[in-house]
mmCIF file with all atom_site columns, C-alpha atoms in Angstrom:
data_model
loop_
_atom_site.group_PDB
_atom_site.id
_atom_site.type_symbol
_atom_site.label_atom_id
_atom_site.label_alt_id
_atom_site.label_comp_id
_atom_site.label_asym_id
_atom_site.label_entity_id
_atom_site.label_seq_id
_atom_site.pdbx_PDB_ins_code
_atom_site.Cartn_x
_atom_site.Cartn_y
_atom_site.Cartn_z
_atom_site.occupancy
_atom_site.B_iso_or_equiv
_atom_site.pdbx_formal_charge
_atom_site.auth_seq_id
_atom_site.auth_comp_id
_atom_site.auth_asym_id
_atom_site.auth_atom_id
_atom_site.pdbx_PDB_model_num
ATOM 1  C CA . UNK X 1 1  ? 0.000   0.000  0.000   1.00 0.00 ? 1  UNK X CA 1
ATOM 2  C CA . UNK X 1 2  ? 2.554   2.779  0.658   1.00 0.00 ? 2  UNK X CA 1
ATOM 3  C CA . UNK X 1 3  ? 4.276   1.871  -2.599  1.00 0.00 ? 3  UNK X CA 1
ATOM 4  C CA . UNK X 1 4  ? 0.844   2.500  -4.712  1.00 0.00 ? 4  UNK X CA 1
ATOM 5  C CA . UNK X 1 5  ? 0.284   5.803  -2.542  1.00 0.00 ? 5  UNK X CA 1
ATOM 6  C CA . UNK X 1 6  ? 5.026   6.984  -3.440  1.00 0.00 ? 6  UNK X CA 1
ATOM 7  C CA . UNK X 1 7  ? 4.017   6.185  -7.018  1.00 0.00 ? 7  UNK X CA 1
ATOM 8  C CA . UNK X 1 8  ? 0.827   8.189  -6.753  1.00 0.00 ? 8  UNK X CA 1
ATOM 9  C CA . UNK X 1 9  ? 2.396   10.771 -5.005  1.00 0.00 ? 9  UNK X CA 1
ATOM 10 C CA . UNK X 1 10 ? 5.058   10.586 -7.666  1.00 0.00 ? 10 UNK X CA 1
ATOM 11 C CA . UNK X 1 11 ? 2.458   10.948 -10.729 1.00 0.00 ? 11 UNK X CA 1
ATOM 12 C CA . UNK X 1 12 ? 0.822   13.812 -8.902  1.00 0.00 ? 12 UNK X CA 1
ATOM 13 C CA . UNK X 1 13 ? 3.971   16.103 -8.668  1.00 0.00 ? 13 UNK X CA 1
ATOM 14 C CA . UNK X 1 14 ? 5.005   15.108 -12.284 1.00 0.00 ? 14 UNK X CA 1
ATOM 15 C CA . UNK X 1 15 ? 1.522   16.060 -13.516 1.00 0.00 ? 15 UNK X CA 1
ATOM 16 C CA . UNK X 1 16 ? 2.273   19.355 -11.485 1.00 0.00 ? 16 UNK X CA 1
ATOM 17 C CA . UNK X 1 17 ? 5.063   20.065 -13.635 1.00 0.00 ? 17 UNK X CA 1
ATOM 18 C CA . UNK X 1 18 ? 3.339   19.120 -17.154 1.00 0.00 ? 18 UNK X CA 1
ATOM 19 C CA . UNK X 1 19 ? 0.531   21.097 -15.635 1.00 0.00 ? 19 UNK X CA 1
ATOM 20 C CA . UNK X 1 20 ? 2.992   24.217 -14.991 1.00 0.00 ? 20 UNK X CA 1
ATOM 21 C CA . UNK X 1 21 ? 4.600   23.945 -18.308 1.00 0.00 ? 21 UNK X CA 1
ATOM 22 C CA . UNK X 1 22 ? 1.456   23.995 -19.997 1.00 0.00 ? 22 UNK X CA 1
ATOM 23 C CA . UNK X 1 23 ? 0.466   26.884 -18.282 1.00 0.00 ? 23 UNK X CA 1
ATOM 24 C CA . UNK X 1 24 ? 3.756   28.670 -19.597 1.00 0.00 ? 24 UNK X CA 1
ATOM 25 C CA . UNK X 1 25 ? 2.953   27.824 -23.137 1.00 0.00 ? 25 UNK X CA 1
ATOM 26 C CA . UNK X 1 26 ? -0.719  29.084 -22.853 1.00 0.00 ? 26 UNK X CA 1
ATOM 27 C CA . UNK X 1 27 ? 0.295   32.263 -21.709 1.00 0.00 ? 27 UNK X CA 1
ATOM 28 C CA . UNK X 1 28 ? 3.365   32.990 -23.910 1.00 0.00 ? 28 UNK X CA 1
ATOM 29 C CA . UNK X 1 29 ? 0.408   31.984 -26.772 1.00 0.00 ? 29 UNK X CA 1
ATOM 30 C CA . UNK X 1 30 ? -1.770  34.802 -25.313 1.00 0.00 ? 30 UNK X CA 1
ATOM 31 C CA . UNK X 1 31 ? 1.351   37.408 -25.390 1.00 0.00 ? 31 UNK X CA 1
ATOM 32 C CA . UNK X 1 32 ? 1.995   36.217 -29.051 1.00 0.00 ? 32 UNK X CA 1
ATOM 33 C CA . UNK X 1 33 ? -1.677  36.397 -29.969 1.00 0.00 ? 33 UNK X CA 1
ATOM 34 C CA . UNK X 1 34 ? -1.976  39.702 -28.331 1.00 0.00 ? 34 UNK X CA 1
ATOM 35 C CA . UNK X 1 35 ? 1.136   41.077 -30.100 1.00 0.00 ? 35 UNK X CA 1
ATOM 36 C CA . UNK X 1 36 ? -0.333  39.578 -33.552 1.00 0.00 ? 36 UNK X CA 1
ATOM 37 C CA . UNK X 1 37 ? -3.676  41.108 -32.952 1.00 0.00 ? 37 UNK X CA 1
ATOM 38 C CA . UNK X 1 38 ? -1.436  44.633 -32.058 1.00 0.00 ? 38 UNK X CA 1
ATOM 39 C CA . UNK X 1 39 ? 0.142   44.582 -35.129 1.00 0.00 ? 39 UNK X CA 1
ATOM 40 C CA . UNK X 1 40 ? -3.007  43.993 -37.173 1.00 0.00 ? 40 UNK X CA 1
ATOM 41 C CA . UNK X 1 41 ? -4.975  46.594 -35.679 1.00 0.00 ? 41 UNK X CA 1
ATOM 42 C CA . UNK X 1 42 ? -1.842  49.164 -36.591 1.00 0.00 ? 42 UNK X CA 1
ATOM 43 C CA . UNK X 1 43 ? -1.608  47.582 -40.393 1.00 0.00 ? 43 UNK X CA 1
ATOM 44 C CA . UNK X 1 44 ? -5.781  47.880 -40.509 1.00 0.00 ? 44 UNK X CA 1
ATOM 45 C CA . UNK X 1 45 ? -5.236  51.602 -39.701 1.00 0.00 ? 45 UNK X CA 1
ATOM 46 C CA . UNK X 1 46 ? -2.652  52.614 -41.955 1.00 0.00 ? 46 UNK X CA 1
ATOM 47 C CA . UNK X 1 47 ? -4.410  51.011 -44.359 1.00 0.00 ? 47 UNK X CA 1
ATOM 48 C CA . UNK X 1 48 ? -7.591  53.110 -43.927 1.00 0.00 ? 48 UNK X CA 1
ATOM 49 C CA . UNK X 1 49 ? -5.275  56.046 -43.650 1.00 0.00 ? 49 UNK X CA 1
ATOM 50 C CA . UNK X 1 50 ? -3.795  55.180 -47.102 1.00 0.00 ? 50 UNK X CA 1
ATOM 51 C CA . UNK X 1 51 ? -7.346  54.587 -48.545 1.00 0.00 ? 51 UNK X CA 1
ATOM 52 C CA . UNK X 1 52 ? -8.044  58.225 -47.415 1.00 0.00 ? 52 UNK X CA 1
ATOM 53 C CA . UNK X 1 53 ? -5.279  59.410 -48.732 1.00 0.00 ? 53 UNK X CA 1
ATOM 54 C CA . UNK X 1 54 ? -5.969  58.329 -51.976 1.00 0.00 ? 54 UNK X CA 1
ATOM 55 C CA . UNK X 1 55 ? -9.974  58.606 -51.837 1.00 0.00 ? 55 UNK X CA 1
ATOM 56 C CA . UNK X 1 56 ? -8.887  62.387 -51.505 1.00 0.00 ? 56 UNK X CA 1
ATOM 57 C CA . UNK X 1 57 ? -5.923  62.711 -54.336 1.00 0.00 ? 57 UNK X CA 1
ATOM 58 C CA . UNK X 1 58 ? -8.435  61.030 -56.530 1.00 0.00 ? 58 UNK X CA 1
ATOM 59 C CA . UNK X 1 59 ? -11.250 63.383 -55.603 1.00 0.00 ? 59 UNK X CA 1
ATOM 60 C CA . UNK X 1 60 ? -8.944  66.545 -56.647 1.00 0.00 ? 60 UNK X CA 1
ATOM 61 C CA . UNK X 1 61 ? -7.798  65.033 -59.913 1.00 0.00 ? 61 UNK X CA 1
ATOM 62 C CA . UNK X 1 62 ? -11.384 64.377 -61.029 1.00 0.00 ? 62 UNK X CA 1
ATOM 63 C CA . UNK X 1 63 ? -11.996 68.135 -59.895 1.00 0.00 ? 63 UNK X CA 1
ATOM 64 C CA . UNK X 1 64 ? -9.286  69.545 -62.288 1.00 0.00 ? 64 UNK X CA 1
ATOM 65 C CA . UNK X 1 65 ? -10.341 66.861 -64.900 1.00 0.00 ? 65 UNK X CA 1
ATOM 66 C CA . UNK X 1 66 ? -13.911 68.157 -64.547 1.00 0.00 ? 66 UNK X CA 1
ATOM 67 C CA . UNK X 1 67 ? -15.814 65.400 -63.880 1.00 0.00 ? 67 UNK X CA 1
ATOM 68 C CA . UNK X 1 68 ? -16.686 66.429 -60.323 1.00 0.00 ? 68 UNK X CA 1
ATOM 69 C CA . UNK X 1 69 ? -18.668 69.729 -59.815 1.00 0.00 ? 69 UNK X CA 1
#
C-alpha cells in the first residue's frame, strides 16, 4: 500500500510540472496572440489612412479633370 500511494504521489507532482509547463505555453500563446492582434490593428489603420489618402488625391484630380462639380 505505501508503494501504490510513493508512485501516486510521484504521478501527482510530475503532472504538477506538465501542468505548470502547460500553463507557460498558454500564456506565452496569449502574449503572441496579443502582439499579432497589435500589429493587425496598426496595419488595418494605416491602411484606412492610405485609402483616405488616396480617396482624396483622386477626388482633386477628377476636380481639375472636370468630372466632379
Amino acid at each position: 500500500m505505501k508503494k501504490l500511494s510513493l508512485d501516486l504521489n510521484a504521478e501527482v507532482e510530475r503532472l504538477r510540472r506538465v501542468n505548470a509547463r502547460l500553463m507557460t505555453a498558454v500564456r506565452r500563446g496569449r502574449e503572441d496572440y496579443a502582439e499579432l492582434l497589435e500589429v493587425s490593428h496598426a496595419s488595418i489603420d494605416y491602411l484606412r489612412r492610405e485609402v483616405a489618402a488616396l480617396e482624396a488625391e483622386n477626388l482633386n484630380l477628377n476636380i481639375r479633370l472636370g468630372s466632379v462639380n
